Structure formats: C-alpha cells, structure tokens
Amino acid sequence: AEHLPASAEQRWIHLNDVPLADFRDVRHGVRIPPEPVGNEKILLDATLWASDIVIASPLYWYDVSATVKRYIDHWSGWMYLPETSFKARMRDKTLWGVSVAEERDQEEHLVGTLARSAHYLKMRWGGVLVGHGNRPNDVLNDAPALVGAKSFFQNA
C-alpha cells in the first residue's frame, strides 16, 4: 500500500482485532439474518464504505486464513439484509488479494476463493500478489514480489 498515491484513503482492519462469531446460514429457514451488531456491524459498514477491498492473508492449508474465510462467509448473510443492498453495492468495488506462501505455486485455492467471490458478486477482480517465505519478514527477500508490489495497485 505504500506505493498508492498519497490521496488514496485507506482503512486497515485486522480481523483478529474484530473477531466474528461463526457464520450461521439462515437462508433456508427465516431467510433474513439478524441485524448485525458489534464487530459484525463494524465489518459490514467498513465493507460497504470501501471502494476496494484488499484481503491480506497468509496461505493456510492452501487457502485464506480461517478469519478471512469467516469474514467472507458473513457476506452470504449480508446479501439478505434488505436495507444494505449488499450485492448491488459490491458491484462497484474491486477485490484484491495479498498473500505469502512457503512454496511457489501453492496458492491456487486462495486465488480461487477470492476470484470466485469477486465473480459471484460481479466485483472487479484486481488479482493476487503472492510473495514467498516461511518465517516473519522472509517475504522481504523475495525480490520479484517486492518489484510486483510497486505496481500491483496501479489499475486501482
């Protein structure tokens, strides 16, 4: 994000700081989920506010982290909240991913999760920037990823 223009407004939310309860799918019962409160309301409002959503998640068992998956699961419920127009409002956004993987070519499912989510909601798909490393800061030794980061959001 340091390569974005200074005018680009950013809001960073660490999902571990705003934990969500497990998602409960009510589409086939009451159909309309309960009104979001607490952390769920914070994340819903931030999601609707953003022009772009950047999911930054390490690769865990070939996919996004559990906290990211839980957040995306909640999108399913938010689509059924009549006052949010969630699905329609998501069409105006771009979804991006940033990740780090220990080995190259292991991120297929992570990319698929994010790309398919964008496709389903008719969002623009910005792609995924993947760096490689295992331990904290290893990615700083991945020269191609660092070069890619400089221009990754240029089509934003």
Coordinates of N, CA, C and O in Angstrom, one line a residue:
A1 N 0.8 -1.2 0.0 CA 0.0 0.0 0.0 C 0.9 1.3 0.0 O 0.4 2.3 -0.4
E2 N 2.1 1.1 0.4 CA 3.0 2.3 0.4 C 3.2 2.9 -1.0 O 3.6 4.1 -1.1
H3 N 2.8 2.2 -2.0 CA 3.0 2.7 -3.4 C 1.7 3.3 -3.9 O 1.7 3.8 -5.1
L4 N 0.7 3.4 -3.1 CA -0.6 4.0 -3.6 C -0.3 5.5 -3.5 O 0.5 6.0 -2.7
P5 N -1.1 6.3 -4.3 CA -1.0 7.7 -4.2 C -1.3 8.2 -2.8 O -2.1 7.6 -2.1
A6 N -0.7 9.3 -2.4 CA -1.0 9.9 -1.0 C -2.5 10.2 -0.8 O -3.0 10.2 0.3
S7 N -3.2 10.5 -1.9 CA -4.6 10.8 -1.8 C -5.5 9.6 -1.6 O -6.7 9.7 -1.3
A8 N -5.0 8.4 -1.7 CA -5.8 7.2 -1.6 C -6.1 7.0 -0.1 O -5.2 6.7 0.7
E9 N -7.4 7.1 0.2 CA -7.8 6.9 1.6 C -7.7 5.4 1.9 O -8.2 4.6 1.2
Q10 N -7.2 5.1 3.1 CA -7.0 3.7 3.5 C -7.6 3.5 4.9 O -7.4 4.4 5.7
R11 N -8.2 2.3 5.1 CA -8.6 1.9 6.4 C -8.2 0.5 6.6 O -8.6 -0.4 5.9
W12 N -7.4 0.3 7.6 CA -6.8 -1.1 7.8 C -7.6 -1.7 9.0 O -7.7 -1.1 10.0
I13 N -8.1 -2.9 8.8 CA -8.8 -3.6 9.8 C -8.2 -5.0 9.9 O -8.2 -5.7 9.0
H14 N -7.6 -5.3 11.1 CA -7.1 -6.6 11.3 C -8.2 -7.5 11.9 O -8.8 -7.2 13.0
L15 N -8.6 -8.5 11.2 CA -9.7 -9.3 11.5 C -9.6 -10.0 12.9 O -10.6 -10.2 13.6
N16 N -8.4 -10.2 13.4 CA -8.2 -10.7 14.7 C -8.6 -9.7 15.8 O -8.9 -10.1 16.9
D17 N -8.6 -8.4 15.4 CA -9.0 -7.4 16.4 C -10.5 -7.2 16.5 O -11.0 -6.5 17.4
V18 N -11.2 -7.7 15.5 CA -12.7 -7.6 15.5 C -13.3 -9.0 15.1 O -13.9 -9.2 14.1
P19 N -13.1 -9.9 16.1 CA -13.5 -11.3 15.8 C -15.0 -11.4 15.5 O -15.8 -10.7 16.1
L20 N -15.3 -12.3 14.6 CA -16.7 -12.6 14.2 C -17.1 -14.0 14.8 O -16.3 -14.9 14.9
A21 N -18.3 -14.1 15.1 CA -18.9 -15.4 15.5 C -18.9 -16.2 14.2 O -18.9 -15.7 13.1
D22 N -19.0 -17.5 14.4 CA -19.2 -18.4 13.2 C -20.4 -18.0 12.5 O -21.4 -17.6 13.1
F23 N -20.3 -18.1 11.2 CA -21.5 -17.7 10.3 C -22.6 -18.8 10.4 O -22.3 -20.0 10.4
R24 N -23.8 -18.4 10.6 CA -24.9 -19.3 10.6 C -25.8 -18.9 9.5 O -26.4 -17.9 9.4
D25 N -25.9 -19.9 8.5 CA -26.7 -19.7 7.3 C -28.2 -19.9 7.6 O -28.6 -21.0 8.0
V26 N -29.0 -18.8 7.4 CA -30.4 -18.9 7.7 C -31.3 -18.8 6.4 O -32.5 -18.7 6.5
R27 N -30.6 -18.8 5.3 CA -31.3 -18.6 4.0 C -32.5 -19.6 3.8 O -33.5 -19.3 3.2
H28 N -32.4 -20.8 4.3 CA -33.4 -21.8 4.0 C -34.4 -21.9 5.2 O -35.2 -22.8 5.2
G29 N -34.3 -21.0 6.1 CA -35.2 -21.0 7.2 C -35.9 -19.7 7.3 O -36.8 -19.4 6.4
V30 N -35.5 -18.8 8.2 CA -36.1 -17.5 8.3 C -35.7 -16.6 7.2 O -36.4 -15.5 7.0
R31 N -34.7 -16.9 6.4 CA -34.3 -16.2 5.2 C -33.5 -14.9 5.5 O -32.5 -14.6 4.9
I32 N -34.0 -14.1 6.4 CA -33.4 -12.8 6.7 C -32.6 -13.0 8.0 O -33.1 -13.3 9.0
P33 N -31.2 -12.8 7.9 CA -30.4 -12.9 9.1 C -30.7 -11.8 10.1 O -31.3 -10.8 9.8
P34 N -30.3 -12.0 11.4 CA -30.4 -11.0 12.4 C -29.6 -9.8 12.0 O -28.6 -9.8 11.3
E35 N -30.1 -8.6 12.4 CA -29.4 -7.4 12.2 C -28.0 -7.4 12.8 O -27.8 -7.8 13.9
P36 N -26.9 -7.1 12.0 CA -25.6 -7.1 12.5 C -25.4 -6.1 13.7 O -25.9 -5.0 13.6
V37 N -24.6 -6.6 14.7 CA -24.3 -5.7 15.8 C -22.8 -6.0 16.1 O -22.2 -6.9 15.6
G38 N -22.2 -5.1 16.9 CA -20.8 -5.3 17.4 C -19.8 -5.4 16.2 O -19.9 -4.6 15.3
N39 N -18.9 -6.3 16.3 CA -17.9 -6.5 15.3 C -18.5 -6.7 13.9 O -17.9 -6.3 12.9
E40 N -19.5 -7.5 13.9 CA -20.1 -7.8 12.5 C -20.6 -6.5 11.9 O -20.4 -6.2 10.7
K41 N -21.2 -5.6 12.7 CA -21.7 -4.3 12.1 C -20.5 -3.4 11.7 O -20.5 -2.8 10.7
I42 N -19.4 -3.5 12.5 CA -18.2 -2.7 12.1 C -17.7 -3.2 10.8 O -17.3 -2.4 9.9
L43 N -17.6 -4.5 10.6 CA -17.1 -5.0 9.3 C -18.0 -4.8 8.2 O -17.6 -4.5 7.0
L44 N -19.3 -4.9 8.4 CA -20.3 -4.6 7.3 C -20.1 -3.2 6.9 O -20.0 -2.9 5.7
D45 N -20.1 -2.3 7.8 CA -20.0 -0.8 7.5 C -18.7 -0.6 6.7 O -18.7 0.2 5.7
A46 N -17.6 -1.1 7.2 CA -16.3 -0.9 6.5 C -16.3 -1.5 5.1 O -15.8 -0.9 4.2
T47 N -17.0 -2.6 5.0 CA -17.0 -3.3 3.6 C -17.8 -2.4 2.7 O -17.4 -2.2 1.5
L48 N -18.9 -1.9 3.1 CA -19.8 -1.1 2.3 C -19.1 0.3 2.0 O -19.3 0.9 0.9
W49 N -18.3 0.8 2.9 CA -17.7 2.1 2.7 C -16.6 2.0 1.7 O -16.4 3.0 0.9
A50 N -15.9 0.9 1.6 CA -14.7 0.8 0.8 C -15.0 0.8 -0.7 O -16.0 0.3 -1.1
S51 N -14.1 1.4 -1.5 CA -14.1 1.3 -2.9 C -13.4 0.0 -3.4 O -13.7 -0.6 -4.4
D52 N -12.4 -0.3 -2.7 CA -11.6 -1.5 -2.9 C -11.4 -2.3 -1.6 O -11.3 -1.7 -0.6
I53 N -11.5 -3.6 -1.7 CA -11.2 -4.5 -0.6 C -10.0 -5.3 -0.9 O -9.9 -6.0 -1.9
V54 N -9.0 -5.2 0.0 CA -7.8 -5.9 -0.1 C -7.8 -6.9 1.0 O -7.7 -6.6 2.2
I55 N -7.8 -8.2 0.6 CA -7.7 -9.3 1.6 C -6.2 -9.6 1.7 O -5.6 -10.1 0.7
A56 N -5.6 -9.4 2.9 CA -4.2 -9.8 3.1 C -4.3 -11.0 4.0 O -4.7 -10.9 5.2
S57 N -3.9 -12.1 3.5 CA -3.9 -13.4 4.3 C -2.8 -14.3 3.9 O -2.5 -14.5 2.8
P58 N -2.1 -14.8 4.9 CA -1.1 -15.8 4.6 C -1.8 -17.0 4.1 O -3.0 -17.2 4.3
L59 N -1.1 -17.8 3.3 CA -1.7 -19.1 2.8 C -1.7 -20.1 3.9 O -0.6 -20.4 4.5
Y60 N -2.9 -20.5 4.3 CA -3.0 -21.6 5.3 C -3.7 -22.8 4.7 O -4.8 -22.7 4.2
W61 N -3.0 -23.9 4.7 CA -3.6 -25.1 4.1 C -4.2 -24.8 2.7 O -5.3 -25.2 2.4
Y62 N -3.4 -24.1 1.9 CA -3.7 -23.8 0.5 C -4.9 -22.8 0.3 O -5.4 -22.7 -0.8
D63 N -5.3 -22.1 1.3 CA -6.4 -21.2 1.2 C -6.2 -20.0 2.1 O -5.2 -19.9 2.8
V64 N -7.2 -19.1 2.1 CA -7.2 -18.0 3.0 C -7.2 -18.5 4.5 O -7.6 -19.6 4.8
S65 N -6.9 -17.6 5.4 CA -6.9 -17.9 6.8 C -8.4 -18.1 7.3 O -9.3 -17.7 6.6
A66 N -8.5 -18.8 8.4 CA -9.9 -19.0 8.9 C -10.6 -17.7 9.2 O -11.8 -17.6 9.0
T67 N -9.9 -16.7 9.7 CA -10.6 -15.4 10.0 C -11.1 -14.7 8.7 O -12.2 -14.1 8.7
V68 N -10.3 -14.8 7.6 CA -10.7 -14.3 6.4 C -11.9 -15.1 5.8 O -12.9 -14.5 5.4
K69 N -11.9 -16.4 5.9 CA -13.0 -17.2 5.4 C -14.2 -16.9 6.2 O -15.3 -16.8 5.6
R70 N -14.2 -16.7 7.5 CA -15.3 -16.4 8.3 C -15.9 -15.1 7.9 O -17.1 -14.9 7.8
Y71 N -15.0 -14.1 7.6 CA -15.5 -12.8 7.1 C -16.2 -12.9 5.8 O -17.3 -12.4 5.7
I72 N -15.7 -13.6 4.9 CA -16.3 -13.8 3.6 C -17.6 -14.6 3.8 O -18.6 -14.3 3.1
D73 N -17.7 -15.6 4.7 CA -18.9 -16.3 4.9 C -20.0 -15.3 5.3 O -21.2 -15.5 4.9
H74 N -19.7 -14.3 6.1 CA -20.7 -13.4 6.6 C -21.3 -12.6 5.4 O -22.4 -12.1 5.5
W75 N -20.5 -12.4 4.3 CA -21.1 -11.8 3.1 C -22.3 -12.4 2.7 O -23.3 -11.8 2.2
S76 N -22.4 -13.8 2.8 CA -23.6 -14.5 2.4 C -24.8 -14.0 3.2 O -25.9 -14.0 2.6
G77 N -24.7 -13.8 4.4 CA -25.8 -13.3 5.2 C -26.1 -11.8 4.9 O -27.3 -11.4 4.8
W78 N -25.1 -11.0 4.7 CA -25.3 -9.6 4.4 C -26.1 -9.4 3.1 O -26.8 -8.4 2.9
M79 N -26.0 -10.3 2.2 CA -26.7 -10.2 0.9 C -28.2 -10.2 1.2 O -29.0 -9.8 0.3
Y80 N -28.7 -10.8 2.3 CA -30.1 -10.9 2.6 C -30.6 -9.9 3.5 O -31.8 -10.0 3.9
L81 N -29.8 -8.9 3.8 CA -30.3 -7.8 4.6 C -30.8 -6.7 3.7 O -30.1 -6.1 2.9
P82 N -32.2 -6.6 3.7 CA -32.8 -5.7 2.6 C -32.2 -4.3 2.6 O -32.1 -3.7 1.5
E83 N -32.0 -3.7 3.8 CA -31.6 -2.3 3.8 C -30.1 -2.0 3.3 O -29.8 -0.9 3.1
T84 N -29.3 -3.1 3.2 CA -27.9 -2.8 2.8 C -27.7 -2.8 1.3 O -26.7 -2.2 0.9
S85 N -28.5 -3.4 0.5 CA -28.3 -3.6 -0.9 C -26.9 -4.1 -1.2 O -26.1 -3.7 -2.0
F86 N -26.5 -5.1 -0.3 CA -25.1 -5.5 -0.3 C -24.6 -6.0 -1.6 O -23.5 -5.5 -2.1
K87 N -25.3 -6.9 -2.3 CA -24.8 -7.4 -3.5 C -24.7 -6.3 -4.6 O -23.7 -6.3 -5.3
A88 N -25.7 -5.5 -4.7 CA -25.6 -4.4 -5.7 C -24.5 -3.4 -5.4 O -23.8 -3.0 -6.3
R89 N -24.2 -3.1 -4.1 CA -23.2 -2.2 -3.8 C -21.8 -2.8 -3.9 O -20.8 -2.1 -4.2
M90 N -21.7 -4.1 -3.8 CA -20.4 -4.8 -4.0 C -19.9 -4.7 -5.5 O -18.7 -4.7 -5.8
R91 N -20.9 -4.6 -6.4 CA -20.5 -4.5 -7.9 C -19.6 -3.3 -8.2 O -18.9 -3.3 -9.2
D92 N -19.7 -2.3 -7.4 CA -18.9 -1.1 -7.6 C -17.5 -1.2 -7.1 O -16.7 -0.2 -7.2
K93 N -17.1 -2.3 -6.5 CA -15.8 -2.4 -5.8 C -14.9 -3.4 -6.5 O -15.3 -4.1 -7.3
T94 N -13.6 -3.2 -6.2 CA -12.6 -4.2 -6.7 C -12.1 -5.0 -5.5 O -11.8 -4.4 -4.4
L95 N -11.9 -6.3 -5.7 CA -11.4 -7.2 -4.7 C -10.0 -7.6 -5.1 O -9.7 -7.9 -6.3
W96 N -9.1 -7.4 -4.2 CA -7.6 -7.7 -4.4 C -7.2 -8.7 -3.3 O -7.8 -8.8 -2.2
G97 N -6.1 -9.4 -3.5 CA -5.6 -10.3 -2.5 C -4.1 -10.1 -2.4 O -3.4 -9.8 -3.4
V98 N -3.5 -10.2 -1.2 CA -2.1 -10.1 -1.0 C -1.8 -11.3 0.0 O -2.5 -11.5 1.0
S99 N -0.8 -12.1 -0.4 CA -0.6 -13.3 0.4 C 0.9 -13.6 0.4 O 1.7 -13.1 -0.4
V100 N 1.3 -14.6 1.3 CA 2.6 -15.1 1.3 C 2.5 -16.6 1.4 O 1.6 -17.1 2.2
A101 N 3.3 -17.3 0.7 CA 3.2 -18.8 0.7 C 4.7 -19.3 0.9 O 5.6 -18.7 0.4
E102 N 4.8 -20.4 1.5 CA 6.1 -21.0 1.7 C 6.7 -21.5 0.4 O 7.9 -21.4 0.1
E103 N 5.9 -22.1 -0.4 CA 6.4 -22.7 -1.7 C 5.6 -22.0 -2.9 O 4.5 -21.6 -2.7
R104 N 6.3 -21.9 -4.0 CA 5.7 -21.3 -5.2 C 4.6 -22.3 -5.7 O 4.6 -23.5 -5.5
D105 N 3.6 -21.7 -6.3 CA 2.5 -22.4 -7.0 C 1.7 -23.3 -6.0 O 1.1 -24.3 -6.4
Q106 N 1.5 -22.8 -4.8 CA 0.6 -23.4 -3.8 C -0.6 -22.6 -3.6 O -1.5 -23.0 -2.8
E107 N -0.8 -21.5 -4.2 CA -1.9 -20.5 -3.9 C -3.1 -20.7 -4.7 O -4.0 -19.8 -4.6
E108 N -3.2 -21.7 -5.5 CA -4.4 -21.9 -6.4 C -5.7 -21.7 -5.7 O -6.6 -21.1 -6.2
H109 N -5.9 -22.4 -4.6 CA -7.2 -22.3 -3.9 C -7.5 -21.0 -3.3 O -8.6 -20.5 -3.3
L110 N -6.4 -20.3 -2.7 CA -6.6 -19.0 -2.2 C -7.0 -18.1 -3.3 O -8.0 -17.3 -3.1
V111 N -6.4 -18.1 -4.4 CA -6.7 -17.2 -5.6 C -8.2 -17.6 -6.0 O -9.0 -16.7 -6.2
G112 N -8.5 -18.9 -6.1 CA -9.8 -19.3 -6.5 C -10.9 -18.8 -5.5 O -12.0 -18.3 -6.0
T113 N -10.7 -18.9 -4.2 CA -11.6 -18.4 -3.2 C -11.9 -16.9 -3.5 O -13.1 -16.5 -3.5
L114 N -10.9 -16.1 -3.6 CA -11.1 -14.7 -3.8 C -11.7 -14.3 -5.2 O -12.6 -13.6 -5.3
A115 N -11.1 -14.9 -6.2 CA -11.6 -14.6 -7.6 C -13.1 -15.0 -7.8 O -13.9 -14.3 -8.4
R116 N -13.4 -16.2 -7.2 CA -14.8 -16.7 -7.4 C -15.8 -15.8 -6.6 O -16.9 -15.6 -7.0
S117 N -15.3 -15.3 -5.4 CA -16.1 -14.4 -4.6 C -16.4 -13.1 -5.4 O -17.5 -12.6 -5.4
A118 N -15.3 -12.6 -6.0 CA -15.5 -11.4 -6.8 C -16.4 -11.6 -8.0 O -17.3 -10.8 -8.2
H119 N -16.2 -12.7 -8.6 CA -17.1 -13.1 -9.8 C -18.5 -13.2 -9.4 O -19.4 -12.6 -10.1
Y120 N -18.8 -13.9 -8.3 CA -20.2 -14.1 -7.9 C -20.9 -12.8 -7.6 O -22.0 -12.6 -7.9
L121 N -20.1 -11.9 -7.0 CA -20.7 -10.6 -6.6 C -20.6 -9.5 -7.7 O -20.9 -8.4 -7.5
K122 N -20.0 -10.0 -8.9 CA -19.8 -9.1 -10.0 C -18.9 -7.9 -9.7 O -19.1 -6.8 -10.2
M123 N -18.0 -8.2 -8.8 CA -17.0 -7.2 -8.5 C -15.9 -7.2 -9.5 O -15.7 -8.2 -10.2
R124 N -15.1 -6.1 -9.6 CA -13.9 -6.2 -10.4 C -12.9 -7.0 -9.7 O -12.8 -7.0 -8.4
W125 N -12.1 -7.8 -10.4 CA -11.1 -8.6 -9.8 C -9.7 -8.0 -10.1 O -9.3 -7.9 -11.2
G126 N -9.0 -7.6 -9.0 CA -7.7 -7.0 -9.1 C -6.6 -8.0 -9.2 O -5.5 -7.6 -9.7
G127 N -6.8 -9.2 -8.7 CA -5.8 -10.2 -8.7 C -5.1 -10.4 -7.4 O -5.6 -9.7 -6.4
V128 N -4.2 -11.3 -7.3 CA -3.5 -11.6 -6.0 C -2.0 -11.4 -6.2 O -1.4 -11.9 -7.2
L129 N -1.4 -10.7 -5.3 CA 0.1 -10.6 -5.2 C 0.6 -11.6 -4.2 O 0.1 -11.5 -3.1
V130 N 1.4 -12.5 -4.6 CA 1.9 -13.5 -3.7 C 3.4 -13.4 -3.6 O 4.1 -13.4 -4.6
G131 N 3.8 -13.3 -2.3 CA 5.2 -13.3 -2.0 C 5.6 -14.7 -1.4 O 4.7 -15.5 -1.1
H132 N 6.8 -15.0 -1.3 CA 7.2 -16.3 -0.8 C 8.1 -16.2 0.4 O 9.0 -15.3 0.4
G133 N 7.8 -17.0 1.4 CA 8.6 -17.1 2.6 C 7.9 -18.0 3.6 O 6.8 -18.4 3.4
N134 N 8.6 -18.2 4.7 CA 8.0 -19.1 5.7 C 8.0 -18.4 7.0 O 7.0 -18.5 7.7
R135 N 9.0 -17.7 7.4 CA 9.0 -17.0 8.7 C 8.7 -15.5 8.5 O 8.8 -15.0 7.4
P136 N 8.4 -14.9 9.6 CA 8.1 -13.4 9.5 C 9.3 -12.7 8.8 O 10.4 -13.0 9.1
N137 N 8.9 -11.8 7.9 CA 9.8 -11.0 7.1 C 10.6 -11.7 6.1 O 11.3 -11.1 5.3
D138 N 10.4 -13.0 5.9 CA 11.1 -13.8 4.8 C 10.7 -13.2 3.4 O 11.5 -13.1 2.5
V139 N 9.5 -12.7 3.3 CA 9.0 -12.2 2.1 C 9.8 -11.0 1.6 O 9.9 -10.6 0.4
L140 N 10.5 -10.3 2.5 CA 11.3 -9.2 2.2 C 12.6 -9.6 1.4 O 13.2 -8.7 0.8
N141 N 12.8 -10.9 1.3 CA 13.9 -11.4 0.5 C 13.4 -11.9 -0.9 O 14.2 -12.4 -1.7
D142 N 12.1 -11.7 -1.2 CA 11.5 -12.2 -2.4 C 11.5 -11.0 -3.4 O 10.5 -10.2 -3.4
A143 N 12.6 -10.8 -4.1 CA 12.8 -9.6 -5.0 C 11.7 -9.4 -6.0 O 11.1 -8.3 -6.2
P144 N 11.2 -10.5 -6.7 CA 10.1 -10.3 -7.7 C 8.8 -9.9 -7.0 O 8.1 -9.0 -7.6
A145 N 8.5 -10.3 -5.8 CA 7.3 -9.9 -5.1 C 7.4 -8.4 -4.7 O 6.4 -7.7 -4.9
L146 N 8.6 -8.0 -4.3 CA 8.8 -6.6 -3.9 C 8.7 -5.7 -5.1 O 8.1 -4.6 -5.0
V147 N 9.2 -6.1 -6.3 CA 9.0 -5.3 -7.5 C 7.5 -5.3 -7.9 O 7.0 -4.3 -8.3
G148 N 6.9 -6.5 -7.8 CA 5.4 -6.5 -8.2 C 4.6 -5.6 -7.3 O 3.6 -5.1 -7.7
A149 N 5.0 -5.5 -6.0 CA 4.2 -4.7 -5.1 C 4.2 -3.2 -5.5 O 3.2 -2.5 -5.2
K150 N 5.2 -2.8 -6.1 CA 5.3 -1.4 -6.5 C 4.2 -1.0 -7.5 O 3.8 0.2 -7.5
S151 N 3.8 -1.9 -8.4 CA 2.8 -1.6 -9.4 C 1.5 -2.3 -9.2 O 0.6 -2.2 -10.1
F152 N 1.4 -3.1 -8.2 CA 0.2 -4.0 -8.1 C -1.1 -3.3 -8.1 O -2.0 -3.7 -8.8
F153 N -1.2 -2.1 -7.4 CA -2.5 -1.4 -7.4 C -2.6 -0.3 -8.4 O -3.5 0.5 -8.3
Q154 N -1.8 -0.3 -9.4 CA -1.8 0.8 -10.4 C -3.1 0.8 -11.2 O -3.5 1.9 -11.6
N155 N -3.8 -0.3 -11.3 CA -5.0 -0.3 -12.0 C -6.2 0.0 -11.1 O -7.4 -0.2 -11.5
A156 N -5.9 0.4 -9.9 CA -7.0 0.7 -8.9 C -7.8 1.9 -9.3 O -7.4 2.8 -10.0

